Amino acid sequence: GAGVSQSPSNKVTEKGKDVELRCDPISGHTALYWYRQSLGQGLEFLIYFQGNSAPDKSGLPSDRFSAERTGGSVSTLTIQRTQQEDSAVYLCASSFRGGSYEQYFGPGTRLTVT
Amino acid sequence: QQQVKQSPQSLIVQKGGISIINCAYENTAFDYFPWYQQFPGKGPALLIAIRPDVSEKKEGRFTISFNKSAKQFSLHIMDSQPGDSATYFCAAEQGSRLTFGEGTQLTVNP
């Protein structure tokens, strides 16, 4: 079946602009996660959704970052007033449910803020 | 605060050799320890995982060794192959949140 898909695959934006990153999880997966991977670094947890609610959004680095999930499926990560330090690969993952279930990752969106 | 420390940062082994990557954690509430493999331009993919009530888990050429008292765990890749060349991440989970190590870039020379 289809895996996790993310769009766009690459995004170049000017400092100060807003960006939206999209994630389509595997059908039937109730849990959805966003991570950020900076060059040569590990993955940094951003937010976790169970269904449409976000029981853990503690990883969002600032109030410029927000995310929503609708219909228990598609999720959008929004970054307002982008800064150069926001440049990274943003990865989305989904799992059958939260807690110790395998997380399946998408290919990521590479965001470059100029 | 880095709660999962991974070493080495990079590793070069010859084909057929054993690759060993180590991780240490601080939070005793972690209850699930997966390893992920990532190829360039791809998202990470689960390789193997272990729970703290088990000291070792083996799947094919991949083995996790877990030392709960030392709060350490390691990945052993036996008979390493050039196709194993990738970045490997250890992780630890509490609740539904994974904390990742910094990654190890493995190169297996033919």
Coordinates of C-alpha atoms in Angstrom, one line a residue:
Chain A
G1 CA 0.0 0.0 0.0
A2 CA 0.9 3.7 -0.2
G3 CA 3.3 5.0 2.4
V4 CA 3.4 8.4 4.1
S5 CA 3.6 11.2 1.6
Q6 CA 4.7 14.7 2.1
S7 CA 4.5 17.8 0.0
P8 CA 6.3 19.8 -1.2
S9 CA 9.5 17.8 -1.3
N10 CA 11.5 21.0 -1.4
K11 CA 10.5 24.6 -0.4
V12 CA 12.6 27.7 -0.7
T13 CA 11.2 30.7 1.0
E14 CA 12.3 34.2 1.9
K15 CA 12.8 35.1 5.5
G16 CA 9.6 36.4 7.1
K17 CA 7.3 34.5 4.8
D18 CA 4.8 31.9 6.0
V19 CA 5.0 28.3 4.8
E20 CA 2.7 25.3 5.0
L21 CA 4.0 21.7 4.9
R22 CA 1.6 18.8 4.2
C23 CA 1.6 15.2 5.4
D24 CA -0.7 12.4 4.2
P25 CA -0.3 9.5 6.6
I26 CA -0.9 5.8 5.9
S27 CA -4.6 5.1 5.7
G28 CA -5.9 3.8 9.0
H29 CA -3.1 5.2 11.1
T30 CA -4.5 7.1 14.0
A31 CA -1.2 8.6 15.3
L32 CA 0.8 11.2 13.4
Y33 CA 4.1 12.8 14.3
W34 CA 6.2 15.7 13.0
Y35 CA 9.9 15.9 13.4
R36 CA 12.6 18.3 12.3
Q37 CA 16.1 17.1 11.1
S38 CA 18.8 19.7 10.8
L39 CA 21.8 19.0 8.7
G40 CA 23.9 16.2 10.2
Q41 CA 21.7 16.1 13.3
G42 CA 19.3 13.7 14.8
L43 CA 15.5 14.0 14.6
E44 CA 13.9 16.5 16.9
F45 CA 10.3 15.8 18.0
L46 CA 7.8 18.6 17.3
I47 CA 4.3 17.4 17.8
Y48 CA 2.2 14.2 18.1
F49 CA -1.5 13.8 17.0
Q50 CA -3.8 11.1 18.1
G51 CA -6.8 11.4 15.8
N52 CA -7.4 15.1 15.4
S53 CA -6.1 16.1 18.8
A54 CA -2.5 16.9 19.8
P55 CA -1.9 15.5 23.3
D56 CA 1.8 16.5 23.0
K57 CA 2.9 19.6 21.3
S58 CA 5.7 20.3 23.7
G59 CA 8.4 20.0 21.0
L60 CA 7.2 23.0 18.9
P61 CA 10.2 25.4 19.2
S62 CA 8.2 28.7 19.2
D63 CA 4.7 30.1 18.8
R64 CA 5.6 30.7 15.1
F65 CA 5.1 26.9 14.7
S66 CA 1.6 25.4 14.6
A67 CA 0.1 22.2 13.3
E68 CA -3.4 20.8 12.7
R69 CA -4.9 17.6 11.6
T70 CA -8.3 17.2 10.0
G71 CA -10.5 14.2 9.5
G72 CA -8.0 12.1 11.4
S73 CA -5.9 12.1 8.3
V74 CA -4.0 14.9 6.6
S75 CA -1.9 17.2 8.7
T76 CA -0.4 20.6 8.0
L77 CA 2.6 22.1 9.7
T78 CA 2.6 25.9 9.5
I79 CA 5.6 28.1 10.2
Q80 CA 4.9 31.8 10.4
R81 CA 7.5 34.5 9.8
T82 CA 10.2 32.0 8.8
Q83 CA 13.7 32.5 10.0
Q84 CA 17.0 31.2 8.6
E85 CA 17.3 28.8 11.6
D86 CA 14.1 27.1 10.5
S87 CA 15.9 25.7 7.5
A88 CA 15.8 21.9 7.9
V89 CA 14.1 18.7 6.7
Y90 CA 10.7 18.4 8.2
L91 CA 9.7 14.7 8.5
C92 CA 6.2 13.3 9.2
A93 CA 5.5 9.8 10.5
S94 CA 2.4 7.9 11.2
S95 CA 1.7 4.7 13.2
F96 CA -1.3 2.5 13.8
R97 CA -1.7 4.1 17.1
G98 CA 0.4 5.9 19.6
G99 CA 2.8 4.2 22.0
S100 CA 5.4 1.7 20.9
Y101 CA 4.0 1.0 17.4
E102 CA 6.3 1.3 14.5
Q103 CA 6.4 4.8 13.1
Y104 CA 6.5 5.0 9.3
F105 CA 8.3 8.0 8.0
G106 CA 7.7 10.0 4.9
P107 CA 10.5 11.3 2.7
G108 CA 10.4 14.8 4.3
T109 CA 10.2 18.3 3.1
R110 CA 13.5 20.2 2.7
L111 CA 12.8 23.8 3.8
T112 CA 15.4 26.5 2.9
V113 CA 14.9 30.0 4.3
T114 CA 16.9 32.6 2.4
Chain B
Q1 CA 18.9 18.5 27.0
Q2 CA 20.3 15.6 25.1
Q3 CA 18.7 12.5 26.7
V4 CA 20.0 9.9 24.3
K5 CA 23.7 10.0 23.5
Q6 CA 25.0 8.0 20.5
S7 CA 28.5 7.0 19.4
P8 CA 30.5 6.9 17.3
Q9 CA 29.5 9.8 15.0
S10 CA 30.9 7.9 12.0
L11 CA 32.1 4.4 11.4
I12 CA 34.0 2.7 8.6
V13 CA 34.1 -1.1 8.4
Q14 CA 35.2 -3.6 5.8
K15 CA 32.7 -5.9 4.1
G16 CA 32.1 -8.9 6.3
G17 CA 33.1 -7.1 9.5
I18 CA 31.0 -6.3 12.6
S19 CA 29.6 -2.8 13.0
I20 CA 28.8 -1.7 16.5
I21 CA 26.9 1.5 17.5
N22 CA 26.3 2.5 21.1
C23 CA 23.7 4.6 22.8
A24 CA 23.2 5.7 26.4
Y25 CA 20.1 7.3 28.0
E26 CA 19.3 9.1 31.1
N27 CA 15.5 8.9 31.5
T28 CA 14.6 5.6 33.3
A29 CA 11.0 6.2 32.1
F30 CA 11.9 5.2 28.6
D31 CA 10.2 1.9 27.8
Y32 CA 10.9 1.2 24.1
F33 CA 14.1 1.4 22.2
P34 CA 14.0 1.3 18.4
W35 CA 16.8 1.6 15.9
Y36 CA 16.2 3.4 12.6
Q37 CA 18.1 3.3 9.3
Q38 CA 18.2 6.2 7.0
F39 CA 19.4 6.4 3.4
P40 CA 20.2 9.8 1.8
G41 CA 17.0 11.6 0.7
K42 CA 14.8 9.1 2.5
G43 CA 12.9 9.1 5.7
P44 CA 14.2 6.8 8.5
A45 CA 12.9 3.2 8.5
L46 CA 12.6 1.0 11.6
L47 CA 15.3 -1.6 11.7
I48 CA 14.8 -3.4 15.0
A49 CA 13.5 -2.6 18.4
I50 CA 13.7 -3.8 22.0
R51 CA 11.8 -3.4 25.3
P52 CA 13.8 -3.0 28.6
D53 CA 12.6 -6.4 30.0
V54 CA 14.8 -8.2 27.3
S55 CA 18.6 -8.1 27.3
E56 CA 19.1 -9.1 23.6
K57 CA 17.1 -9.3 20.4
K58 CA 18.3 -10.7 17.1
E59 CA 16.8 -10.3 13.7
G60 CA 18.9 -11.7 10.9
R61 CA 22.3 -9.9 10.9
F62 CA 21.1 -7.2 13.3
T63 CA 21.2 -7.6 17.1
I64 CA 20.3 -5.2 19.9
S65 CA 22.0 -5.6 23.2
F66 CA 20.4 -3.9 26.2
N67 CA 21.9 -3.2 29.6
K68 CA 19.2 -1.7 31.8
S69 CA 21.3 -1.2 34.9
A70 CA 23.9 0.7 32.8
K71 CA 21.2 2.5 30.8
Q72 CA 23.0 1.6 27.6
F73 CA 22.0 -0.3 24.4
S74 CA 23.9 -1.1 21.3
L75 CA 23.3 -2.2 17.7
H76 CA 25.5 -4.9 16.2
I77 CA 25.5 -5.5 12.5
M78 CA 27.1 -8.9 11.7
D79 CA 28.7 -9.6 8.3
S80 CA 28.3 -5.9 7.3
Q81 CA 27.6 -5.3 3.6
P82 CA 28.1 -2.2 1.4
G83 CA 24.3 -2.0 1.2
D84 CA 24.3 -1.4 4.9
S85 CA 26.0 2.0 4.4
A86 CA 23.5 4.5 5.8
T87 CA 22.9 6.6 8.9
Y88 CA 21.7 4.8 11.9
F89 CA 19.7 6.4 14.7
C90 CA 18.9 4.9 18.1
A91 CA 15.8 6.2 19.9
A92 CA 14.0 5.9 23.2
E93 CA 10.3 6.3 23.8
Q94 CA 8.3 7.6 26.7
G95 CA 4.6 7.7 26.1
S96 CA 4.3 8.3 22.4
R97 CA 7.3 10.5 22.1
L98 CA 10.6 9.3 20.6
T99 CA 13.9 10.9 21.5
F100 CA 16.6 10.2 18.9
G101 CA 20.4 10.0 19.2
E102 CA 22.5 12.2 16.9
G103 CA 23.1 9.4 14.4
T104 CA 26.0 7.3 13.2
Q105 CA 27.1 7.4 9.6
L106 CA 28.1 3.9 8.6
T107 CA 30.3 3.2 5.6
V108 CA 31.0 -0.4 4.6
N109 CA 33.8 -0.7 2.2
P110 CA 33.7 -3.5 -0.4

